[in-house]
PDB file of C-alpha atoms and ligand atoms in Angstrom:
ATOM      1  CA  MET A 270      24.423  11.501 -23.516  1.00  0.00           C
ATOM      2  CA  SER A 271      24.627  13.159 -26.975  1.00  0.00           C
ATOM      3  CA  LEU A 272      21.739  12.220 -28.959  1.00  0.00           C
ATOM      4  CA  ARG A 273      24.444  12.253 -32.367  1.00  0.00           C
ATOM      5  CA  ALA A 274      26.943   9.966 -30.373  1.00  0.00           C
ATOM      6  CA  ALA A 275      27.621   7.291 -32.458  1.00  0.00           C
ATOM      7  CA  PRO A 276      25.624   4.186 -30.649  1.00  0.00           C
ATOM      8  CA  ARG A 277      27.754   1.482 -28.898  1.00  0.00           C
ATOM      9  CA  ARG A 278      25.730  -2.020 -29.513  1.00  0.00           C
ATOM     10  CA  VAL A 279      25.265  -2.982 -25.602  1.00  0.00           C
ATOM     11  CA  LEU A 280      23.094  -6.257 -26.525  1.00  0.00           C
ATOM     12  CA  PRO A 281      24.264  -9.289 -26.540  1.00  0.00           C
ATOM     13  CA  PRO A 282      26.678  -8.558 -23.495  1.00  0.00           C
ATOM     14  CA  ASP A 283      29.980  -8.360 -24.833  1.00  0.00           C
ATOM     15  CA  ALA A 284      31.335 -10.176 -21.842  1.00  0.00           C
ATOM     16  CA  SER A 285      29.294 -13.172 -20.237  1.00  0.00           C
ATOM     17  CA  VAL A 286      32.181 -15.131 -18.407  1.00  0.00           C
ATOM     18  CA  PRO A 287      31.299 -18.592 -18.090  1.00  0.00           C
ATOM     19  CA  GLY A 288      30.490 -19.664 -14.490  1.00  0.00           C
ATOM     20  CA  ALA A 289      30.187 -16.029 -13.381  1.00  0.00           C
ATOM     21  CA  PRO A 290      26.712 -14.855 -11.259  1.00  0.00           C
ATOM     22  CA  PRO A 291      23.960 -13.333 -13.435  1.00  0.00           C
ATOM     23  CA  ARG A 292      24.917  -9.769 -13.133  1.00  0.00           C
ATOM     24  CA  HIS A 293      21.611  -8.793 -13.881  1.00  0.00           C
ATOM     25  CA  VAL A 294      17.901 -10.950 -12.505  1.00  0.00           C
ATOM     26  CA  ALA A 295      14.617  -9.825 -13.695  1.00  0.00           C
ATOM     27  CA  ILE A 296      11.654 -11.177 -11.438  1.00  0.00           C
ATOM     28  CA  ILE A 297       7.767 -11.753 -12.957  1.00  0.00           C
ATOM     29  CA  MET A 298       6.355 -12.006  -9.070  1.00  0.00           C
ATOM     30  CA  ASP A 299       3.529 -13.939  -9.993  1.00  0.00           C
ATOM     31  CA  GLY A 300       1.141 -15.827  -8.106  1.00  0.00           C
ATOM     32  CA  ASN A 301      -0.409 -13.509  -5.302  1.00  0.00           C
ATOM     33  CA  GLY A 302      -3.866 -14.254  -5.953  1.00  0.00           C
ATOM     34  CA  ARG A 303      -3.961 -17.815  -6.337  1.00  0.00           C
ATOM     35  CA  TRP A 304      -1.586 -17.838  -2.718  1.00  0.00           C
ATOM     36  CA  ALA A 305      -4.252 -15.981  -1.081  1.00  0.00           C
ATOM     37  CA  ARG A 306      -6.737 -18.071  -2.917  1.00  0.00           C
ATOM     38  CA  ALA A 307      -5.745 -21.033  -1.481  1.00  0.00           C
ATOM     39  CA  ARG A 308      -6.172 -19.655   1.759  1.00  0.00           C
ATOM     40  CA  HIS A 309      -9.546 -18.675   1.503  1.00  0.00           C
ATOM     41  CA  LEU A 310      -7.947 -15.434   1.892  1.00  0.00           C
ATOM     42  CA  PRO A 311      -8.664 -11.876   0.285  1.00  0.00           C
ATOM     43  CA  ARG A 312      -6.131 -11.308  -3.110  1.00  0.00           C
ATOM     44  CA  VAL A 313      -4.785  -8.222  -1.255  1.00  0.00           C
ATOM     45  CA  MET A 314      -3.462 -10.507   1.589  1.00  0.00           C
ATOM     46  CA  GLY A 315      -1.576 -12.089  -1.117  1.00  0.00           C
ATOM     47  CA  HIS A 316      -0.291  -8.841  -1.805  1.00  0.00           C
ATOM     48  CA  ARG A 317       0.636  -8.255   1.361  1.00  0.00           C
ATOM     49  CA  LYS A 318       2.885 -11.622   1.478  1.00  0.00           C
ATOM     50  CA  GLY A 319       4.009 -10.495  -1.721  1.00  0.00           C
ATOM     51  CA  VAL A 320       5.772  -7.492  -0.407  1.00  0.00           C
ATOM     52  CA  GLU A 321       7.624 -10.055   2.154  1.00  0.00           C
ATOM     53  CA  ALA A 322       8.745 -11.926  -0.346  1.00  0.00           C
ATOM     54  CA  VAL A 323      10.364  -8.768  -1.970  1.00  0.00           C
ATOM     55  CA  ARG A 324      12.380  -8.263   1.130  1.00  0.00           C
ATOM     56  CA  ARG A 325      13.635 -11.842   1.537  1.00  0.00           C
ATOM     57  CA  THR A 326      15.193 -11.498  -2.416  1.00  0.00           C
ATOM     58  CA  ILE A 327      16.428  -7.998  -2.122  1.00  0.00           C
ATOM     59  CA  GLU A 328      18.461  -8.848   1.080  1.00  0.00           C
ATOM     60  CA  ALA A 329      19.513 -12.148  -0.735  1.00  0.00           C
ATOM     61  CA  ALA A 330      20.571 -10.914  -4.132  1.00  0.00           C
ATOM     62  CA  PRO A 331      23.921  -9.024  -2.998  1.00  0.00           C
ATOM     63  CA  ASP A 332      25.539 -12.768  -1.492  1.00  0.00           C
ATOM     64  CA  LEU A 333      24.491 -13.986  -4.379  1.00  0.00           C
ATOM     65  CA  GLY A 334      27.003 -11.917  -6.673  1.00  0.00           C
ATOM     66  CA  ILE A 335      23.631  -9.817  -8.423  1.00  0.00           C
ATOM     67  CA  GLU A 336      24.491  -6.450  -9.063  1.00  0.00           C
ATOM     68  CA  VAL A 337      20.757  -5.116 -10.597  1.00  0.00           C
ATOM     69  CA  LEU A 338      17.607  -6.532  -9.591  1.00  0.00           C
ATOM     70  CA  THR A 339      14.547  -5.315 -11.258  1.00  0.00           C
ATOM     71  CA  LEU A 340      10.781  -6.531  -9.881  1.00  0.00           C
ATOM     72  CA  TYR A 341       8.031  -6.662 -12.068  1.00  0.00           C
ATOM     73  CA  ALA A 342       5.840  -4.847  -9.403  1.00  0.00           C
ATOM     74  CA  PHE A 343       2.637  -3.445 -12.107  1.00  0.00           C
ATOM     75  CA  SER A 344       2.126  -3.678 -15.390  1.00  0.00           C
ATOM     76  CA  SER A 345       0.726  -1.224 -17.926  1.00  0.00           C
ATOM     77  CA  GLU A 346      -1.797  -3.892 -18.388  1.00  0.00           C
ATOM     78  CA  ASN A 347      -2.626  -4.481 -14.667  1.00  0.00           C
ATOM     79  CA  TRP A 348      -4.815  -1.592 -14.621  1.00  0.00           C
ATOM     80  CA  ARG A 349      -7.585  -4.095 -16.325  1.00  0.00           C
ATOM     81  CA  ARG A 350      -7.964  -5.510 -12.698  1.00  0.00           C
ATOM     82  CA  PRO A 351     -10.741  -4.634 -10.678  1.00  0.00           C
ATOM     83  CA  ALA A 352     -11.019  -1.173  -9.174  1.00  0.00           C
ATOM     84  CA  ASP A 353     -10.737  -2.348  -5.480  1.00  0.00           C
ATOM     85  CA  GLU A 354      -7.196  -4.524  -6.408  1.00  0.00           C
ATOM     86  CA  VAL A 355      -5.792  -1.875  -8.526  1.00  0.00           C
ATOM     87  CA  SER A 356      -6.437   0.550  -5.240  1.00  0.00           C
ATOM     88  CA  ASP A 357      -4.879  -2.384  -2.572  1.00  0.00           C
ATOM     89  CA  LEU A 358      -1.759  -2.421  -5.296  1.00  0.00           C
ATOM     90  CA  MET A 359      -1.345   1.131  -5.110  1.00  0.00           C
ATOM     91  CA  GLY A 360      -1.741   1.374  -1.529  1.00  0.00           C
ATOM     92  CA  LEU A 361       0.889  -0.906  -0.484  1.00  0.00           C
ATOM     93  CA  LEU A 362       3.397   0.560  -2.923  1.00  0.00           C
ATOM     94  CA  ARG A 363       2.915   4.036  -1.054  1.00  0.00           C
ATOM     95  CA  HIS A 364       3.103   2.286   1.985  1.00  0.00           C
ATOM     96  CA  TYR A 365       6.165   0.240   0.884  1.00  0.00           C
ATOM     97  CA  LEU A 366       7.941   3.238  -0.719  1.00  0.00           C
ATOM     98  CA  ARG A 367       7.347   5.195   2.957  1.00  0.00           C
ATOM     99  CA  THR A 368       8.099   2.704   4.741  1.00  0.00           C
ATOM    100  CA  GLU A 369      11.258   0.915   3.311  1.00  0.00           C
ATOM    101  CA  ILE A 370      13.206   3.513   1.659  1.00  0.00           C
ATOM    102  CA  ALA A 371      15.321   4.933   4.729  1.00  0.00           C
ATOM    103  CA  GLU A 372      16.235   1.033   4.722  1.00  0.00           C
ATOM    104  CA  LEU A 373      16.981   0.240   1.599  1.00  0.00           C
ATOM    105  CA  HIS A 374      19.400   3.496   1.633  1.00  0.00           C
ATOM    106  CA  ALA A 375      21.131   2.747   4.440  1.00  0.00           C
ATOM    107  CA  ASN A 376      21.622  -0.726   3.253  1.00  0.00           C
ATOM    108  CA  GLY A 377      23.663   0.672   0.103  1.00  0.00           C
ATOM    109  CA  VAL A 378      20.777   0.101  -2.459  1.00  0.00           C
ATOM    110  CA  ARG A 379      20.173   2.092  -5.337  1.00  0.00           C
ATOM    111  CA  LEU A 380      16.752   2.792  -6.935  1.00  0.00           C
ATOM    112  CA  ARG A 381      15.635   3.002 -10.081  1.00  0.00           C
ATOM    113  CA  PHE A 382      12.255   2.891 -11.450  1.00  0.00           C
ATOM    114  CA  ILE A 383      10.870   1.784 -15.315  1.00  0.00           C
ATOM    115  CA  GLY A 384       7.810   2.210 -16.824  1.00  0.00           C
ATOM    116  CA  ASP A 385       5.460   5.271 -17.489  1.00  0.00           C
ATOM    117  CA  THR A 386       5.896   6.399 -13.892  1.00  0.00           C
ATOM    118  CA  ALA A 387       4.550   9.653 -14.474  1.00  0.00           C
ATOM    119  CA  ARG A 388       0.576   8.326 -15.310  1.00  0.00           C
ATOM    120  CA  LEU A 389       0.699   6.997 -11.444  1.00  0.00           C
ATOM    121  CA  SER A 390      -0.788   9.736  -8.835  1.00  0.00           C
ATOM    122  CA  GLU A 391       1.841  12.683  -7.850  1.00  0.00           C
ATOM    123  CA  ASP A 392       2.199  11.853  -4.790  1.00  0.00           C
ATOM    124  CA  VAL A 393       3.744   8.443  -5.539  1.00  0.00           C
ATOM    125  CA  VAL A 394       5.880  10.104  -8.387  1.00  0.00           C
ATOM    126  CA  ALA A 395       7.102  13.069  -5.691  1.00  0.00           C
ATOM    127  CA  MET A 396       8.561   9.888  -3.680  1.00  0.00           C
ATOM    128  CA  LEU A 397      10.007   8.062  -6.297  1.00  0.00           C
ATOM    129  CA  GLU A 398      11.684  10.836  -8.155  1.00  0.00           C
ATOM    130  CA  GLN A 399      13.407  11.926  -4.058  1.00  0.00           C
ATOM    131  CA  ALA A 400      14.024   7.920  -3.187  1.00  0.00           C
ATOM    132  CA  ALA A 401      15.879   7.581  -6.599  1.00  0.00           C
ATOM    133  CA  ALA A 402      17.667  11.004  -5.968  1.00  0.00           C
ATOM    134  CA  LEU A 403      18.082   9.733  -2.575  1.00  0.00           C
ATOM    135  CA  THR A 404      19.661   6.699  -3.490  1.00  0.00           C
ATOM    136  CA  ALA A 405      21.386   7.743  -6.232  1.00  0.00           C
ATOM    137  CA  SER A 406      25.467   7.041  -5.512  1.00  0.00           C
ATOM    138  CA  ASN A 407      24.768   3.793  -3.658  1.00  0.00           C
ATOM    139  CA  ARG A 408      26.372   0.698  -5.522  1.00  0.00           C
ATOM    140  CA  ARG A 409      25.360  -2.595  -2.827  1.00  0.00           C
ATOM    141  CA  LEU A 410      22.610  -3.301  -5.140  1.00  0.00           C
ATOM    142  CA  THR A 411      20.461  -1.831  -7.985  1.00  0.00           C
ATOM    143  CA  LEU A 412      16.967  -2.418  -7.072  1.00  0.00           C
ATOM    144  CA  VAL A 413      14.642  -1.545 -10.465  1.00  0.00           C
ATOM    145  CA  LEU A 414      10.713  -1.365  -9.606  1.00  0.00           C
ATOM    146  CA  ALA A 415       8.670  -1.813 -13.077  1.00  0.00           C
ATOM    147  CA  LEU A 416       5.971   0.421 -12.469  1.00  0.00           C
ATOM    148  CA  ASN A 417       3.080   0.605 -14.713  1.00  0.00           C
ATOM    149  CA  TYR A 418       5.811  -0.989 -16.944  1.00  0.00           C
ATOM    150  CA  GLY A 419       4.956  -2.663 -20.321  1.00  0.00           C
ATOM    151  CA  SER A 420       7.745  -3.299 -22.971  1.00  0.00           C
ATOM    152  CA  HIS A 421       4.817  -2.380 -25.910  1.00  0.00           C
ATOM    153  CA  ASP A 422       4.325   1.048 -23.808  1.00  0.00           C
ATOM    154  CA  GLU A 423       8.075   1.250 -23.537  1.00  0.00           C
ATOM    155  CA  LEU A 424       8.886   1.122 -27.519  1.00  0.00           C
ATOM    156  CA  ILE A 425       5.957   3.096 -28.189  1.00  0.00           C
ATOM    157  CA  ARG A 426       7.724   5.561 -26.401  1.00  0.00           C
ATOM    158  CA  VAL A 427      11.242   4.999 -27.583  1.00  0.00           C
ATOM    159  CA  ALA A 428       9.847   5.242 -31.530  1.00  0.00           C
ATOM    160  CA  ARG A 429       8.011   8.646 -30.608  1.00  0.00           C
ATOM    161  CA  ALA A 430      11.438   9.833 -28.997  1.00  0.00           C
ATOM    162  CA  LEU A 431      13.603   8.703 -32.128  1.00  0.00           C
ATOM    163  CA  ALA A 432      10.922  10.060 -34.596  1.00  0.00           C
ATOM    164  CA  ALA A 433      10.587  13.618 -32.887  1.00  0.00           C
ATOM    165  CA  ASP A 434      14.697  13.716 -33.069  1.00  0.00           C
ATOM    166  CA  ALA A 435      14.589  12.767 -36.554  1.00  0.00           C
ATOM    167  CA  ALA A 436      11.766  15.456 -37.352  1.00  0.00           C
ATOM    168  CA  ALA A 437      13.375  17.989 -35.509  1.00  0.00           C
ATOM    169  CA  GLY A 438      16.929  17.108 -37.883  1.00  0.00           C
ATOM    170  CA  ARG A 439      18.874  15.598 -34.961  1.00  0.00           C
ATOM    171  CA  LEU A 440      18.696  12.299 -36.654  1.00  0.00           C
ATOM    172  CA  ASP A 441      19.399  10.601 -39.284  1.00  0.00           C
ATOM    173  CA  PRO A 442      17.201   7.864 -39.526  1.00  0.00           C
ATOM    174  CA  ALA A 443      19.583   5.899 -41.273  1.00  0.00           C
ATOM    175  CA  ALA A 444      21.904   6.053 -38.443  1.00  0.00           C
ATOM    176  CA  ILE A 445      19.114   4.214 -36.269  1.00  0.00           C
ATOM    177  CA  ASP A 446      21.079   0.915 -34.458  1.00  0.00           C
ATOM    178  CA  ALA A 447      20.464  -1.176 -31.749  1.00  0.00           C
ATOM    179  CA  GLY A 448      22.285   1.414 -29.679  1.00  0.00           C
ATOM    180  CA  ALA A 449      20.200   4.271 -30.275  1.00  0.00           C
ATOM    181  CA  ILE A 450      17.047   2.461 -29.298  1.00  0.00           C
ATOM    182  CA  GLU A 451      19.209   1.279 -25.963  1.00  0.00           C
ATOM    183  CA  ALA A 452      19.380   4.607 -24.894  1.00  0.00           C
ATOM    184  CA  ARG A 453      16.060   5.342 -24.829  1.00  0.00           C
ATOM    185  CA  LEU A 454      14.694   2.636 -22.792  1.00  0.00           C
ATOM    186  CA  ASP A 455      13.650   2.843 -19.592  1.00  0.00           C
ATOM    187  CA  THR A 456      16.610   0.455 -18.659  1.00  0.00           C
ATOM    188  CA  ALA A 457      19.237   3.149 -20.361  1.00  0.00           C
ATOM    189  CA  GLY A 458      22.845   2.557 -18.440  1.00  0.00           C
ATOM    190  CA  LEU A 459      21.527  -0.904 -17.096  1.00  0.00           C
ATOM    191  CA  PRO A 460      22.725  -4.221 -17.892  1.00  0.00           C
ATOM    192  CA  PRO A 461      20.538  -6.835 -19.877  1.00  0.00           C
ATOM    193  CA  PRO A 462      19.154  -9.196 -17.506  1.00  0.00           C
ATOM    194  CA  ASP A 463      20.929 -12.420 -17.780  1.00  0.00           C
ATOM    195  CA  LEU A 464      18.137 -14.247 -15.655  1.00  0.00           C
ATOM    196  CA  ILE A 465      14.709 -13.662 -15.621  1.00  0.00           C
ATOM    197  CA  ILE A 466      12.761 -15.825 -13.029  1.00  0.00           C
ATOM    198  CA  ARG A 467       8.661 -15.889 -13.081  1.00  0.00           C
ATOM    199  CA  THR A 468       7.307 -17.556 -10.266  1.00  0.00           C
ATOM    200  CA  SER A 469       3.779 -19.327 -10.484  1.00  0.00           C
ATOM    201  CA  GLY A 470       4.111 -21.935 -12.916  1.00  0.00           C
ATOM    202  CA  GLU A 471       3.133 -19.592 -16.188  1.00  0.00           C
ATOM    203  CA  GLN A 472       5.563 -19.954 -18.903  1.00  0.00           C
ATOM    204  CA  ARG A 473       5.476 -16.192 -20.760  1.00  0.00           C
ATOM    205  CA  LEU A 474       6.963 -12.983 -20.623  1.00  0.00           C
ATOM    206  CA  SER A 475       3.510 -10.696 -20.118  1.00  0.00           C
ATOM    207  CA  ASN A 476       4.706  -7.523 -21.850  1.00  0.00           C
ATOM    208  CA  PHE A 477       8.201  -7.698 -19.560  1.00  0.00           C
ATOM    209  CA  LEU A 478      11.711  -6.433 -20.928  1.00  0.00           C
ATOM    210  CA  MET A 479      11.069  -7.745 -23.995  1.00  0.00           C
ATOM    211  CA  TRP A 480      13.987  -5.988 -26.159  1.00  0.00           C
ATOM    212  CA  GLN A 481      16.512  -6.806 -23.257  1.00  0.00           C
ATOM    213  CA  ALA A 482      15.559 -10.437 -22.617  1.00  0.00           C
ATOM    214  CA  ALA A 483      17.168 -11.425 -26.214  1.00  0.00           C
ATOM    215  CA  TYR A 484      19.497 -13.255 -24.679  1.00  0.00           C
ATOM    216  CA  ALA A 485      18.674 -13.927 -20.805  1.00  0.00           C
ATOM    217  CA  GLU A 486      18.092 -17.476 -19.478  1.00  0.00           C
ATOM    218  CA  LEU A 487      14.564 -18.039 -18.426  1.00  0.00           C
ATOM    219  CA  VAL A 488      13.866 -20.098 -15.109  1.00  0.00           C
ATOM    220  CA  PHE A 489      10.286 -21.006 -14.633  1.00  0.00           C
ATOM    221  CA  THR A 490       9.404 -22.481 -10.917  1.00  0.00           C
ATOM    222  CA  ASP A 491       5.928 -23.402  -9.541  1.00  0.00           C
ATOM    223  CA  GLU A 492       6.019 -21.719  -6.492  1.00  0.00           C
ATOM    224  CA  LEU A 493       4.002 -19.008  -5.926  1.00  0.00           C
ATOM    225  CA  TRP A 494       5.742 -15.616  -5.295  1.00  0.00           C
ATOM    226  CA  PRO A 495       4.207 -14.973  -1.291  1.00  0.00           C
ATOM    227  CA  ASP A 496       6.511 -18.468  -0.834  1.00  0.00           C
ATOM    228  CA  PHE A 497       9.673 -17.161  -2.695  1.00  0.00           C
ATOM    229  CA  ASP A 498      12.356 -16.576  -0.359  1.00  0.00           C
ATOM    230  CA  ALA A 499      16.375 -16.776  -0.533  1.00  0.00           C
ATOM    231  CA  ALA A 500      16.522 -20.472  -1.299  1.00  0.00           C
ATOM    232  CA  SER A 501      14.688 -20.105  -4.237  1.00  0.00           C
ATOM    233  CA  LEU A 502      16.714 -17.391  -5.374  1.00  0.00           C
ATOM    234  CA  LYS A 503      19.526 -19.345  -4.989  1.00  0.00           C
ATOM    235  CA  ARG A 504      18.365 -22.643  -6.961  1.00  0.00           C
ATOM    236  CA  ALA A 505      17.249 -20.036  -9.932  1.00  0.00           C
ATOM    237  CA  VAL A 506      21.002 -18.730  -9.806  1.00  0.00           C
ATOM    238  CA  ASP A 507      22.388 -22.571  -9.810  1.00  0.00           C
ATOM    239  CA  THR A 508      19.865 -23.192 -12.415  1.00  0.00           C
ATOM    240  CA  PHE A 509      21.065 -20.189 -14.267  1.00  0.00           C
ATOM    241  CA  GLY A 510      24.651 -21.487 -13.725  1.00  0.00           C
ATOM    242  CA  GLN A 511      24.110 -24.639 -15.377  1.00  0.00           C
ATOM    243  CA  ARG A 512      23.199 -23.010 -18.735  1.00  0.00           C
ATOM    244  CA  ASP A 513      25.454 -22.714 -22.025  1.00  0.00           C
ATOM    245  CA  ARG A 514      24.884 -19.096 -23.082  1.00  0.00           C
ATOM    246  CA  ARG A 515      25.851 -19.012 -27.129  1.00  0.00           C
ATOM    247  CA  TYR A 516      24.741 -15.535 -28.263  1.00  0.00           C
ATOM    248  CA  GLY A 517      24.104 -16.755 -31.632  1.00  0.00           C
ATOM    249  CA  GLY A 518      27.957 -17.250 -31.994  1.00  0.00           C
ATOM    250  CA  ARG A 519      28.491 -20.909 -32.210  1.00  0.00           C
TER     251      ARG A 519
HETATM  252  C1  LIG B  73       0.857 -11.369  -8.872  1.00  0.00           C
HETATM  253  O1  LIG B  73       0.345 -11.923  -8.631  1.00  0.00           O
HETATM  254  C2  LIG B  73       0.804  -9.693  -8.617  1.00  0.00           C
HETATM  255  C3  LIG B  73       0.767  -8.770  -9.914  1.00  0.00           C
HETATM  256  C4  LIG B  73       0.509  -8.763 -11.141  1.00  0.00           C
HETATM  257  C5  LIG B  73       0.394  -6.821  -9.378  1.00  0.00           C
HETATM  258  P1  LIG B  73      -0.918 -12.135  -9.352  1.00  0.00           P
HETATM  259  O2  LIG B  73      -1.785 -10.823  -8.532  1.00  0.00           O
HETATM  260  O3  LIG B  73      -1.137 -11.603 -10.756  1.00  0.00           O
HETATM  261  O4  LIG B  73      -1.623 -13.545  -8.945  1.00  0.00           O
HETATM  262  P2  LIG B  73      -2.319 -14.705  -9.798  1.00  0.00           P
HETATM  263  O5  LIG B  73      -1.484 -14.769 -11.027  1.00  0.00           O
HETATM  264  O6  LIG B  73      -3.792 -14.030  -9.741  1.00  0.00           O
HETATM  265  O7  LIG B  73      -2.403 -15.841  -8.752  1.00  0.00           O
HETATM  266  C1  LIG B  74       3.085 -10.002 -15.115  1.00  0.00           C
HETATM  267  O1  LIG B  74       1.819 -10.725 -13.795  1.00  0.00           O
HETATM  268  C2  LIG B  74       2.681  -8.615 -14.270  1.00  0.00           C
HETATM  269  C3  LIG B  74       3.248  -8.882 -12.800  1.00  0.00           C
HETATM  270  C4  LIG B  74       3.818  -9.514 -12.221  1.00  0.00           C
HETATM  271  C5  LIG B  74       3.759  -7.108 -12.111  1.00  0.00           C
HETATM  272  P1  LIG B  74       0.337 -10.866 -14.297  1.00  0.00           P
HETATM  273  O2  LIG B  74      -0.443 -12.096 -13.178  1.00  0.00           O
HETATM  274  O3  LIG B  74      -0.525  -9.520 -14.466  1.00  0.00           O
HETATM  275  O4  LIG B  74       0.327 -11.184 -16.121  1.00  0.00           O
HETATM  276  P2  LIG B  74      -0.491 -12.587 -16.892  1.00  0.00           P
HETATM  277  O5  LIG B  74      -1.940 -11.542 -16.831  1.00  0.00           O
HETATM  278  O6  LIG B  74      -1.130 -13.924 -16.379  1.00  0.00           O
HETATM  279  O7  LIG B  74       0.081 -12.448 -18.181  1.00  0.00           O
HETATM  280 MG1  LIG B  75      -0.817 -13.224 -12.255  1.00  0.00          MG
END
């Protein structure tokens, strides 16, 4: 897309059909540590069980009419965790990518990644690029993994890109509008999330999709992420179905 193209307003969504399923569901997968602690297991066991919940959720999503599923897997703040936990999480990510991409591809899943992924290990970056290229034309479900993702970091990168374009004379600062920002977000080209689910009873966004969530419906559940399954997803989608989305317009 040309940077000079008149940016189109994407948010709030132009067509919200009452009663329609959420096109884009984003999940803050929280509670792995508490799941493990309740069982006197090491935290990594909670993360491993969490991967099983990821599989179940991906499998269940298309049947509920979901087109895009975004999963918050590692935040830009999660580097603050103890080094051995960060290393366990990166190891699980590596293992997941190595073992699941072929099956995701066979099931028509298109993979995308958001976050500052360039700062992950070289071998992981290579796998992400390969996975995105391999699955680019799949249409059954778009799976977006948020890796080293944080809204503040994302918006800082957007601001830098806008400033660089303005400084180079490619962009008139007065022409910066919502579309210009959205075109530079990691989620460019994706619809905004209709429904954001957070497990484990916490009720905060933790730096997740803060621009994109402007008109998302938020559903909080006390379930811990390793316990999340198709029925949990269905419940959240049903709750979404009872919400009255107004977008400030009435
Ligand atoms: C979510 O579970 C997984 C990641 C944030 C990577 P947590 O590890 O945050 O689990 P709790 O919140 O400590 O229970
Ligand atoms: C949010 O969970 C990040 C992910 C799910 C990847 P955290 O457990 O890191 O969030 P806080 O620390 O409770 O806000
Ligand atoms: Mg947590």
